Coordinates of C-alpha atoms in Angstrom, one line a residue:
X1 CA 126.0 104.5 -15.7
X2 CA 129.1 105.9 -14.1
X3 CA 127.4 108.3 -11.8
X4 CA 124.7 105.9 -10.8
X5 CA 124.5 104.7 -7.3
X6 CA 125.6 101.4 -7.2
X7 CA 123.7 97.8 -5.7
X8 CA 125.5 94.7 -5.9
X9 CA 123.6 92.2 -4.5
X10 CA 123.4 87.9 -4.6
X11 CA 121.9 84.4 -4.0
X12 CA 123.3 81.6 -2.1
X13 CA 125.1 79.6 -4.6
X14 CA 123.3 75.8 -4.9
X15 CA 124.6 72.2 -4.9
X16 CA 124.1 70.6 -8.2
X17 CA 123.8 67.3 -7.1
X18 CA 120.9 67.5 -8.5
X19 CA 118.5 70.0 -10.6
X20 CA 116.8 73.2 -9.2
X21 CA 113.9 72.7 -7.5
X22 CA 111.1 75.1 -6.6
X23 CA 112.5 75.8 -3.1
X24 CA 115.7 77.0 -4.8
X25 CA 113.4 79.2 -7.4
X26 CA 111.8 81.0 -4.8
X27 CA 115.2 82.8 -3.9
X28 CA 116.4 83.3 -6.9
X29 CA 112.6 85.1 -7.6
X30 CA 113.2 87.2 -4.4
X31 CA 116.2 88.7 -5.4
X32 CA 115.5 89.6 -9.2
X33 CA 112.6 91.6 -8.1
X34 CA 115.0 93.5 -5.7
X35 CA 117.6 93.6 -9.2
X36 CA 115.0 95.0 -11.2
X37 CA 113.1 97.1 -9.3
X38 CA 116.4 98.6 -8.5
X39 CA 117.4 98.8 -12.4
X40 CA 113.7 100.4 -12.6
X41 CA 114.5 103.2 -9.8
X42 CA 118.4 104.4 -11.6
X43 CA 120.8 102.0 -9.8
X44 CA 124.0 100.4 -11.3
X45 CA 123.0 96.8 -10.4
X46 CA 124.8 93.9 -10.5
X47 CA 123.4 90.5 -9.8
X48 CA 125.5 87.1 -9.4
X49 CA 124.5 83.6 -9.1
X50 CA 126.5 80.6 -9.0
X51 CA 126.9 77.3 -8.7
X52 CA 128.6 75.1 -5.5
X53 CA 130.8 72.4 -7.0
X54 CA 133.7 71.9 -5.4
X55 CA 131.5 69.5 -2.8
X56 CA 132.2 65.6 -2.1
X57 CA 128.5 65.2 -3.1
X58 CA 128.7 66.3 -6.2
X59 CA 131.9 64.4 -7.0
X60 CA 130.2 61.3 -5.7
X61 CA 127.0 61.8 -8.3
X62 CA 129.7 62.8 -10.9
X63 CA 131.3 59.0 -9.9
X64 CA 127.5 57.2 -9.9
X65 CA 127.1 58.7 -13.2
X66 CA 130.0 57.1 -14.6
X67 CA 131.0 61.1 -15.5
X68 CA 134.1 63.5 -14.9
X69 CA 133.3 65.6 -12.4
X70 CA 134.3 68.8 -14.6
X71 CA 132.3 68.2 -16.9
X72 CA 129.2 66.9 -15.0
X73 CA 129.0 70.4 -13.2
X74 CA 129.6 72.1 -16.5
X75 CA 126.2 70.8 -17.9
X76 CA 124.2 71.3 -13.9
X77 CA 125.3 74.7 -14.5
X78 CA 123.6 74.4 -17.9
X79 CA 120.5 73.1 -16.9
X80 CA 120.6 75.3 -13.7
X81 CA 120.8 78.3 -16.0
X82 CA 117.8 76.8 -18.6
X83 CA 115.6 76.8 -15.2
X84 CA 116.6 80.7 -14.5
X85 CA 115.8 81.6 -17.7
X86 CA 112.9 80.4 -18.2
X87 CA 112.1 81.9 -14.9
X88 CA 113.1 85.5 -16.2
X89 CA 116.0 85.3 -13.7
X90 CA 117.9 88.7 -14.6
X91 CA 120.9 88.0 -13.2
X92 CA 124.5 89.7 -14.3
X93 CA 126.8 86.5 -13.3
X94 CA 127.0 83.0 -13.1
X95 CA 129.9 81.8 -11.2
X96 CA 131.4 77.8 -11.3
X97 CA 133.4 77.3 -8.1
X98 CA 135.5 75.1 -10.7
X99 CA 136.3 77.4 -12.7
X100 CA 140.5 78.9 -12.9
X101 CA 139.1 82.7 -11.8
X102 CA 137.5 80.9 -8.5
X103 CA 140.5 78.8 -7.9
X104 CA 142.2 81.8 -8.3
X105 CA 140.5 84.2 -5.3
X106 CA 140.1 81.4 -3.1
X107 CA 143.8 80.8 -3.4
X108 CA 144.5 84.5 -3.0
X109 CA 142.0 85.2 -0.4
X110 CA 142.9 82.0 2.0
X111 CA 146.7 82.9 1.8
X112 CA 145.6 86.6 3.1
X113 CA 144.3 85.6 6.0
X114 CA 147.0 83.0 6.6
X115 CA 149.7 85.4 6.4
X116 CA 147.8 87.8 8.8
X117 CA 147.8 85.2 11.4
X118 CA 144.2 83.9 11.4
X119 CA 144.9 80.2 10.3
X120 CA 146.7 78.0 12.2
X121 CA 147.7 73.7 11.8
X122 CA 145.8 71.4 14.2
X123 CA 143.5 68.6 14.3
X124 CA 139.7 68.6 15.0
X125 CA 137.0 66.5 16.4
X126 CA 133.4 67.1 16.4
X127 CA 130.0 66.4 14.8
X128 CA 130.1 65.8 11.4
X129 CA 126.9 66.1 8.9
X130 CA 127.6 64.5 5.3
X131 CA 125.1 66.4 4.2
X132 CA 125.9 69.4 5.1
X133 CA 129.5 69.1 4.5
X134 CA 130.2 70.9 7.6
X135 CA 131.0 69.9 11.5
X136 CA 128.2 70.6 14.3
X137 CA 128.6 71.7 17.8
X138 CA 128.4 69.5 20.5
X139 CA 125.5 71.7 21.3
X140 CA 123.7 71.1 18.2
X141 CA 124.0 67.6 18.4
X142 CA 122.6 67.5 22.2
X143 CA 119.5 69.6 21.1
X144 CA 118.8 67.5 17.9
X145 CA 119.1 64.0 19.7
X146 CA 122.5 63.4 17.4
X147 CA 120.4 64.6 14.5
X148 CA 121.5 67.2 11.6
X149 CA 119.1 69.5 12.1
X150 CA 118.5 69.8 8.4
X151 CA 118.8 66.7 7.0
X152 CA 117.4 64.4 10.0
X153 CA 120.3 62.1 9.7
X154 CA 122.6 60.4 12.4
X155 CA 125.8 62.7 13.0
X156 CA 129.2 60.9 13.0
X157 CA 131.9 61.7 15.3
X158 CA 135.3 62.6 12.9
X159 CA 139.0 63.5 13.3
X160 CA 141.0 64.8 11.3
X161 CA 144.2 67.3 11.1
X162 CA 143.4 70.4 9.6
X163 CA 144.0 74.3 9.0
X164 CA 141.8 76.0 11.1
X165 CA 140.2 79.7 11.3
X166 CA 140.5 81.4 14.5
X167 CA 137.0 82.7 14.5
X168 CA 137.3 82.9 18.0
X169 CA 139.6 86.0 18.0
X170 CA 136.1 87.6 16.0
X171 CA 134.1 87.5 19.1
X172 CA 134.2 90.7 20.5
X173 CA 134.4 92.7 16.9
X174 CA 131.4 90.9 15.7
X175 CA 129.5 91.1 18.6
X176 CA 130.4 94.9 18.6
X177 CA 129.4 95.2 14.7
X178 CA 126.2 93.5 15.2
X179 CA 125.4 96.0 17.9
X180 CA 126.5 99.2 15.6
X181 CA 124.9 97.8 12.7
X182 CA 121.3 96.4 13.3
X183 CA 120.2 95.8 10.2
X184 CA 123.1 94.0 9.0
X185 CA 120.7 90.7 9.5
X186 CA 117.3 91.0 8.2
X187 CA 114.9 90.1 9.0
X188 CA 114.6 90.4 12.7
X189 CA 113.7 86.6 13.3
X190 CA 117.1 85.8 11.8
X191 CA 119.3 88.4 13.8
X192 CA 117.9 87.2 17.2
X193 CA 119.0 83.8 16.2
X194 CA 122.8 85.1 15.6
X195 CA 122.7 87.1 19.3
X196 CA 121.7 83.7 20.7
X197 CA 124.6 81.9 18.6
X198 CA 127.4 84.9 19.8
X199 CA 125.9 84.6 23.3
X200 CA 127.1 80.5 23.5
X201 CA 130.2 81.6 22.6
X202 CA 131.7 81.3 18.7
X203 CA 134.3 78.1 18.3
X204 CA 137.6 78.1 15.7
X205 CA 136.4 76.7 12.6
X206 CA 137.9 73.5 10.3
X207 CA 138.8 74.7 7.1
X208 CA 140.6 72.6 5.0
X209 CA 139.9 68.7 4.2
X210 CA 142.3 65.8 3.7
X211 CA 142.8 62.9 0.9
X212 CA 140.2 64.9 -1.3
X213 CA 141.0 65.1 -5.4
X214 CA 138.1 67.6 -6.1
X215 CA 138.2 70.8 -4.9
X216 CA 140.9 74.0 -4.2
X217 CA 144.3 73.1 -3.2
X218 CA 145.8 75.2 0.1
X219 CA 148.5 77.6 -1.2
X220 CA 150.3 77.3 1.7
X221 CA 150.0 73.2 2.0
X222 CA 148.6 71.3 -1.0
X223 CA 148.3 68.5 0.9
X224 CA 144.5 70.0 1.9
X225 CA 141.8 71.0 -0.2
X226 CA 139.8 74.5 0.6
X227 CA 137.1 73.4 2.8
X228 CA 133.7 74.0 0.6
X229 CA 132.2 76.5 3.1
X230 CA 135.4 78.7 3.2
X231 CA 135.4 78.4 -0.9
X232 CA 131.9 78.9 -1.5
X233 CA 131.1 82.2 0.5
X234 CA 134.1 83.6 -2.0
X235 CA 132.1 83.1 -5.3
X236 CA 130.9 86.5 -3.9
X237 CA 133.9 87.8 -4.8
X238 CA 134.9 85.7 -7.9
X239 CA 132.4 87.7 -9.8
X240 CA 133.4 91.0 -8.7
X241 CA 136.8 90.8 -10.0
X242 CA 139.0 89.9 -6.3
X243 CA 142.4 88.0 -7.7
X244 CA 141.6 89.4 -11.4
X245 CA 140.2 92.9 -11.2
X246 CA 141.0 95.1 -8.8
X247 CA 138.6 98.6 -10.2
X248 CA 135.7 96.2 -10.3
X249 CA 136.0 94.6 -7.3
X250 CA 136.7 98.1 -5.4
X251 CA 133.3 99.7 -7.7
X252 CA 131.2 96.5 -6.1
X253 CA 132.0 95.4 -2.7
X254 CA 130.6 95.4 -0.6
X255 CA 127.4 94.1 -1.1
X256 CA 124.3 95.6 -0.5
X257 CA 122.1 92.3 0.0
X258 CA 123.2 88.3 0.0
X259 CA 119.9 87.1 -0.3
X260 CA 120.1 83.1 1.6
X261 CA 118.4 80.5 3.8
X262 CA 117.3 80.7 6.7
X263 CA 119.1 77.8 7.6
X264 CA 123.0 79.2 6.4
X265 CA 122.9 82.3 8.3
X266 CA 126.0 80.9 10.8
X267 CA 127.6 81.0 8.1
X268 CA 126.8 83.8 6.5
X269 CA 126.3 85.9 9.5
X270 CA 129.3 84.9 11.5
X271 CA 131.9 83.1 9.7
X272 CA 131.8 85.4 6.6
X273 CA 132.1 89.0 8.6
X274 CA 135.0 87.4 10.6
X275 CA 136.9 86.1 7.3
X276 CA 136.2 89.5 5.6
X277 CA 137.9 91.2 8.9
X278 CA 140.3 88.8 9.1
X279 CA 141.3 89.6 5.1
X280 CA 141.0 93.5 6.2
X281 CA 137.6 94.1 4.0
X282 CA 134.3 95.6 4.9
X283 CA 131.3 93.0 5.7
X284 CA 128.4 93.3 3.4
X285 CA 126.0 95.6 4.0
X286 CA 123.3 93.5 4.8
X287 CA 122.2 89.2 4.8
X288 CA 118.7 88.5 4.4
X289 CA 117.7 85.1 5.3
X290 CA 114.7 83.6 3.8
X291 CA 112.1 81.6 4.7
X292 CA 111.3 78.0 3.2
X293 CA 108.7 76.5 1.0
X294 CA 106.4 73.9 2.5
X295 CA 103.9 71.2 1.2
X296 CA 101.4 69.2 3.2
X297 CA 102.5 65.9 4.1
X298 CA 99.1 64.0 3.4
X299 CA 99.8 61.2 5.9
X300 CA 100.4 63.3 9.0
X301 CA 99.0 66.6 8.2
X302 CA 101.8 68.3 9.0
X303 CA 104.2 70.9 6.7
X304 CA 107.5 69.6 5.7
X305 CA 110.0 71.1 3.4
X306 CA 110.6 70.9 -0.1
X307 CA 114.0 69.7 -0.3
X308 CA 116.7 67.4 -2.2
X309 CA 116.8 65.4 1.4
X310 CA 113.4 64.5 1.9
X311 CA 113.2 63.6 -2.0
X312 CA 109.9 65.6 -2.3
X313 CA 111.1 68.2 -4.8
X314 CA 108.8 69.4 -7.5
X315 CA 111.1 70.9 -10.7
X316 CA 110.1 74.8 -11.7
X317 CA 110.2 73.0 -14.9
X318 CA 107.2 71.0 -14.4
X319 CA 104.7 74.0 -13.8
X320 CA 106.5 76.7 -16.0
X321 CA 105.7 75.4 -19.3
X322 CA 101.5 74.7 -18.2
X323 CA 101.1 78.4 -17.0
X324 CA 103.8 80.3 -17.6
X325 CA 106.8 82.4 -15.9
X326 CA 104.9 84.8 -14.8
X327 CA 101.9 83.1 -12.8
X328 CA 105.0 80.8 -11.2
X329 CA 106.7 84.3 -10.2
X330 CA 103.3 85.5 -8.6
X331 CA 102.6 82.4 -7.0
X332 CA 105.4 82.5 -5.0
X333 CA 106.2 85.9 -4.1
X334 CA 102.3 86.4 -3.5
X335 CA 101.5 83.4 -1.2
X336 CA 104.7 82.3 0.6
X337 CA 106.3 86.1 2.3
X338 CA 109.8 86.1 1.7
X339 CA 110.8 86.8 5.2
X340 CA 108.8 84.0 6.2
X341 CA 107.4 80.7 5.0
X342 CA 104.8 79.3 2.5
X343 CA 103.3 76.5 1.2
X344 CA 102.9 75.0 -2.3
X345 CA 100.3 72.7 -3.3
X346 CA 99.0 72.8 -6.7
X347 CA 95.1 73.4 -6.2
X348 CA 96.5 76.2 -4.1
X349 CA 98.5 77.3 -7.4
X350 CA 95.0 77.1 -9.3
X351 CA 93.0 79.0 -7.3
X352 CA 95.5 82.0 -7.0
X353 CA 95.8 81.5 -10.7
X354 CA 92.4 81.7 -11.7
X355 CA 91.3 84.7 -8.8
X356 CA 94.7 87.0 -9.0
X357 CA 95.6 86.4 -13.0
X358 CA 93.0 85.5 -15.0
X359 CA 89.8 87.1 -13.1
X360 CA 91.0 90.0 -12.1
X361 CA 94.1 91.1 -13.7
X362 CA 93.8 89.6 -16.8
X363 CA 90.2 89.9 -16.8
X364 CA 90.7 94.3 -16.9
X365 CA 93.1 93.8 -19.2
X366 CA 90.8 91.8 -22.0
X367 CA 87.9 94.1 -21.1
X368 CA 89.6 97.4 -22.1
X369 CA 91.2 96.4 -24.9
X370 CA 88.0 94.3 -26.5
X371 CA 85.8 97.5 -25.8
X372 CA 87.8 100.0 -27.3
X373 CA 89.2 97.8 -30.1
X374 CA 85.4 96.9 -31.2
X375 CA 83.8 100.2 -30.8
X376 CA 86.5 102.8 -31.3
X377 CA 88.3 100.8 -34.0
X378 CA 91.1 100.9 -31.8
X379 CA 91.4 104.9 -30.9
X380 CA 89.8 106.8 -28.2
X381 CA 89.3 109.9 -30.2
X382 CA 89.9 113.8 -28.0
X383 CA 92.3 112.1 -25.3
X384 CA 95.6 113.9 -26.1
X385 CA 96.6 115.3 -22.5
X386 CA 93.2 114.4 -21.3
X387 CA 93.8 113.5 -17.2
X388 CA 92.8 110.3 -15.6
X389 CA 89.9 110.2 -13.4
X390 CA 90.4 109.0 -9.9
X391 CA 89.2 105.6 -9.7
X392 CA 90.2 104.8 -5.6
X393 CA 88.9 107.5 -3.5
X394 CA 90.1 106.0 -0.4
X395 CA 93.9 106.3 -0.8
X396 CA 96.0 108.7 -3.7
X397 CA 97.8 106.6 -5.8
X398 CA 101.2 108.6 -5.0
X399 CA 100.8 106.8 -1.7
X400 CA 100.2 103.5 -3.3
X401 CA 103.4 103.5 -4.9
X402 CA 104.9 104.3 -2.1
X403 CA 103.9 101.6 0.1
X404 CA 104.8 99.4 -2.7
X405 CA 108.2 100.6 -2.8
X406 CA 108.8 100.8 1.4
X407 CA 107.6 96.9 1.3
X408 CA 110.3 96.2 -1.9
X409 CA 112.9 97.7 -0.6
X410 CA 112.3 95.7 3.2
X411 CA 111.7 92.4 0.4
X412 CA 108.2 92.4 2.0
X413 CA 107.0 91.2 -1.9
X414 CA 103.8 89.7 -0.6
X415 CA 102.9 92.9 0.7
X416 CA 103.6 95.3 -2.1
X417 CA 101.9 92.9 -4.2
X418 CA 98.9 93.3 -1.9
X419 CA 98.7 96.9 -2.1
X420 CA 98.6 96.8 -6.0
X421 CA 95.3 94.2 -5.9
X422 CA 93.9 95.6 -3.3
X423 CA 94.3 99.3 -3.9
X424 CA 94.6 99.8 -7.7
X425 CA 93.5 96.6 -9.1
X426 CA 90.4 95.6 -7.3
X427 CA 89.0 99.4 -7.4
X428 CA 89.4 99.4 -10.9
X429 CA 87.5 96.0 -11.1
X430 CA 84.4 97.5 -9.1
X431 CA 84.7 100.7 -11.0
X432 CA 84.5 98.6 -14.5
X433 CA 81.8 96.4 -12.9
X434 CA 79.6 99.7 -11.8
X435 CA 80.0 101.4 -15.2
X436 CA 79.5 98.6 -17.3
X437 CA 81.5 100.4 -20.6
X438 CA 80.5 97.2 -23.1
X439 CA 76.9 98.2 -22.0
X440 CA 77.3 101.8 -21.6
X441 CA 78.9 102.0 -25.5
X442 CA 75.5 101.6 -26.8
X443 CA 73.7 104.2 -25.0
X444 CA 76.6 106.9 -24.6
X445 CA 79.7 106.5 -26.2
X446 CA 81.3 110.0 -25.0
X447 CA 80.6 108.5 -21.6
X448 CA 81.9 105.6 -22.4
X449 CA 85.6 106.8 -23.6
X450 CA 86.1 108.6 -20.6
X451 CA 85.1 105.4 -18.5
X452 CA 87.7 103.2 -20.9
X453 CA 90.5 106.1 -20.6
X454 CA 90.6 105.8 -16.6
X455 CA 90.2 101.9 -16.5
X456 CA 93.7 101.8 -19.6
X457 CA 94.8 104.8 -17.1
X458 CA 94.6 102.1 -14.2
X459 CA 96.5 99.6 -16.5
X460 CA 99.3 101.7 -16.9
X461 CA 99.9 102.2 -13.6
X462 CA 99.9 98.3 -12.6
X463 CA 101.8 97.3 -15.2
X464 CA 104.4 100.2 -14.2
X465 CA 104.2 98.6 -10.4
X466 CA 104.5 95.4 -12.2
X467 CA 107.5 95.8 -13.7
X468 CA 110.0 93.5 -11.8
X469 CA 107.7 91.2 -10.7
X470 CA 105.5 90.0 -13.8
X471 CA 108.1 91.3 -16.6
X472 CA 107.3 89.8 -19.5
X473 CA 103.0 90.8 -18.7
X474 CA 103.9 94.0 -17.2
X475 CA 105.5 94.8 -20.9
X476 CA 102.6 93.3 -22.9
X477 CA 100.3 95.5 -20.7
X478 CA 102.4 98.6 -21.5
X479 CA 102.8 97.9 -25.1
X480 CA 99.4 97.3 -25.7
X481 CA 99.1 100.9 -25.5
X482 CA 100.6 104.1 -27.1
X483 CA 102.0 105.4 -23.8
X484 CA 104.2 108.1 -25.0
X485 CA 107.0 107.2 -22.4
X486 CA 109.4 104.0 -23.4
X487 CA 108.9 101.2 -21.6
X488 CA 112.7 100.7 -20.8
X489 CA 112.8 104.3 -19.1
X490 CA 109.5 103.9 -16.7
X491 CA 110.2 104.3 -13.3
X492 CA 107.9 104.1 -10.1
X493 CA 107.4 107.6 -10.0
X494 CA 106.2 108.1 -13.6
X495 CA 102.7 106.6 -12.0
X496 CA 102.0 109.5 -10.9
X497 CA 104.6 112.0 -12.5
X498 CA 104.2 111.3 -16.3
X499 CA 104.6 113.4 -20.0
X500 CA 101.0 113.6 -20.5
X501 CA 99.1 111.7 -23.9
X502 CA 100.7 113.2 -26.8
X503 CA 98.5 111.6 -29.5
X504 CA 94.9 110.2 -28.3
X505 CA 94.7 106.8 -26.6
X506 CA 94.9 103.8 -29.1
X507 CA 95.0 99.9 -28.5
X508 CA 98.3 98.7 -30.0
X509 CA 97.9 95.1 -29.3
X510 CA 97.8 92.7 -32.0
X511 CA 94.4 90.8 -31.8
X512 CA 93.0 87.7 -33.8
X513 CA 89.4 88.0 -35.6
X514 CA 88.8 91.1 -33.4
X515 CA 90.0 89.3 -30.4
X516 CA 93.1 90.4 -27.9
X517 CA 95.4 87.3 -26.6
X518 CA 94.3 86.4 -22.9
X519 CA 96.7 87.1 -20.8
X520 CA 96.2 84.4 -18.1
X521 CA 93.7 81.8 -19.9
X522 CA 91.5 80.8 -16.8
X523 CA 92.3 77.6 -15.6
X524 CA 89.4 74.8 -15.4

């Protein structure tokens, strides 16, 4: 794909102090249907996700494990990558902040910056958060009562000699990038937050720790270890080739979306443009921060966060297996907006199940291919190049698709996933109800054909739509069909813009005793 535009785009990389938990799925969901819908439309993607390891936390699980810390984080990143799998995660990279190629660029990159003048020997004193791994500002602590604001537990005032980043020297030139580039933060909500943050004035940051075994020696004094923040935002560039590969790393950076938090853009929003000046490198294109998944605390009726802190994690694992990738995918990018926040509760999880999947989407999908494959013995005969009906008078499909795409591309999935119920799925739900085909068969079966082609016709253009984000029952959809175009090649456009039906419409799934596989068995 040498003359394909290029999109390089990643996910925070997590803590595997302990396993994934639905929180962390919901990002790493975002950001594949942004890979694949980008695959879908002729880009060069590449994708990379990682794992956080060289953290006091995790060394300390490795220790109350009675476990190397190497090989501890070897198997996290093994059952981290089970959970993405099973998820239909379709990333490109997985990157280990313990492995030598890591080690390696955050070496290179922090003796760049040191060289150029941007790191300097001191002490510090401030805030600290264990949690968090990371010092507060004197501010933050005020505002929160001494609180992390994250993790709701009692800073502690440290000291400590250090290496620090003059992120101060950044002011101005951030300030003045953020101004020329607008949508560098995304979405808005998150940008205003960084204005306020530049307007307080930005502070030198610690970036180097003392006495620590685990973790990146400094070049320059090996004495200190690469503070975890400084390493971390670098597995960016670990899996692009920096320190190893030079052609790759100048084909993929910089990156068109980090996909994060909402709670790490400081870091990723000010600290990480000011090290990539500082190193003489472009900032990425854009950060989009997330919003959180929340559960309702039964006690006090209010939402609180699924997190690893407030021990109130559920594991993708534990809902996967009982409905499926898929219906987990749909869940989340359906109910919970990406830009914003959701909430998770599993009666919730039913009812979206049983309504979305198996009534109405799954529902069209059993009908069509019962109907034909009992009556027609599987072949709509006379349907060669035969065109679709229009089933949704109100608004042209063209349009559809591209409201579907305008809301991808701004990771507005909640959105695009509406238009495709609302305005191809649900019309073609009424239009089935109306013209009854299992009745209609009986009576007039020439009718009936041309009722059948426009509601498969209607299939084929969800599952198209559907591509990256139900994969795997976008492509049983498809395949369930003779559709003369490959499944691998479809793009959004062919929805509309498509080599017409070579050979007459026939049913292609397999079925058992006459009957076709549910696609979403309805959930009692």
């Amino acid at each position: 794909m040498a003359d394909a535009p290029r999109f390089y785009l990643t996910t925070a990389i997590d803590y595997p102090n302990s396993r994934p938990h639905i929180g962390t799925a919901f990002e790493k969901i975002g950001a594949d249907v942004q890979a694949r819908y980008r695959r879908m439309e002729g880009y060069d993607v590449h994708f990379l996700m990682g794992n956080d390891e060289n953290t006091v936390k995790v060394a300390k699980r490795a220790a109350e494990l009675g476990q190397d810390v190497k090989a501890y984080c070897d198997d996290m990143a093994r059952q981290f990558q089970e959970v993405w799998r099973a998820l239909d995660i379709s990333h490109d990279e997985f990157v280990q902040t313990s492995e030598p190629r890591h080690h390696r660029c955050a070496r290179q990159f922090i003796q760049k910056v040191y060289d150029a003048g941007y790191i300097y020997k001191g002490g510090y004193e401030g805030w600290y958060c264990d949690g968090c791994e990371a010092f507060k500002t004197d501010t933050e602590a005020k505002l929160n009562n001494g609180l992390c604001d994250i993790h709701k537990a009692p800073l502690t005032r440290r000291t400590e000699p250090c290496y620090s980043f003059a992120l101060t020297k950044f002011q101005d030139r951030l300030a003045k990038y953020l101004e020329e580039h607008p949508d560098f933060i995304q979405p808005e909500s998150r940008r205003n937050e960084i204005l306020s943050l530049m307007q307080t004035g930005l502070q030198d940051v610690n970036i180097t720790r003392q006495g620590q075994s685990w973790g990146i020696k400094v070049p320059f004094d090996e004495d200190f270890t690469i503070w975890v923040w400084f390493d971390a935002l670098l597995t960016y560039f670990t899996g692009i080739g920096y320190a190893t590969d030079d052609d790759k790393f100048k084909k993929w950076w910089p990156a068109n979306i980090h996909f994060i938090g909402k709670d790490i853009t400081r870091f990723h929003c000010a600290i990480w443009p000011a090290m990539l000046m500082a190193a003489g490198l472009e900032p990425p294109r854009m950060v989009f921060g997330h919003g959180f998944v929340y559960r309702k605390n039964e006690e006090t009726g209010k939402q609180e966060k699924y997190s690893k802190t407030l021990g109130n994690i559920v594991d993708p694992m534990e809902i996967i297996p009982l409905f499926g990738a898929d219906a987990f995918r749909y869940y989340f990018l359906r109910e919970c907006p990406f830009p914003g926040d959701g909430e998770f509760s599993k009666e919730r999880y039913g009812d979206v199940f049983n309504s979305d999947l198996a009534n109405n989407l799954g529902n069209l999908y059993s009908r069509c291919v019962t109907v034909v494959s009992k009556n027609y013995e599987s072949h709509l005969p006379d349907t060669a190049k035969r065109e679709p009906g229009v089933i949704n008078t109100d608004v042209e499909i063209r349009t559809t698709v591209q409201q579907v795409q305008k809301h991808i591309e701004a990771c507005q999935y909640n959105q695009a996933l509406e238009k495709i119920w609302r305005q191809l799925l649900d019309p073609a739900n009424r239009y089935t109800d109306k013209k009854e085909p299992w009745k209609q068969v009986k009576t007039d079966k020439e009718a009936a054909k041309h009722t059948l082609y426009d509601m498969v016709e209607q299939l084929r253009a969800a599952a198209i739509l559907l591509k990256p984000f139900l994969p795997k029952t976008a492509e049983t959809i498809y395949r369930s069909f003779n559709f003369p175009q490959p499944w691998e090649q479809v793009r959004y456009e062919d929805v509309w813009v498509h080599p017409p039906q070579v050979d007459d419409l026939r049913v292609t799934a397999a079925l058992e005793d006459g009957k076709v596989k549910p696609l979403f068995p309805r959930i009692s």
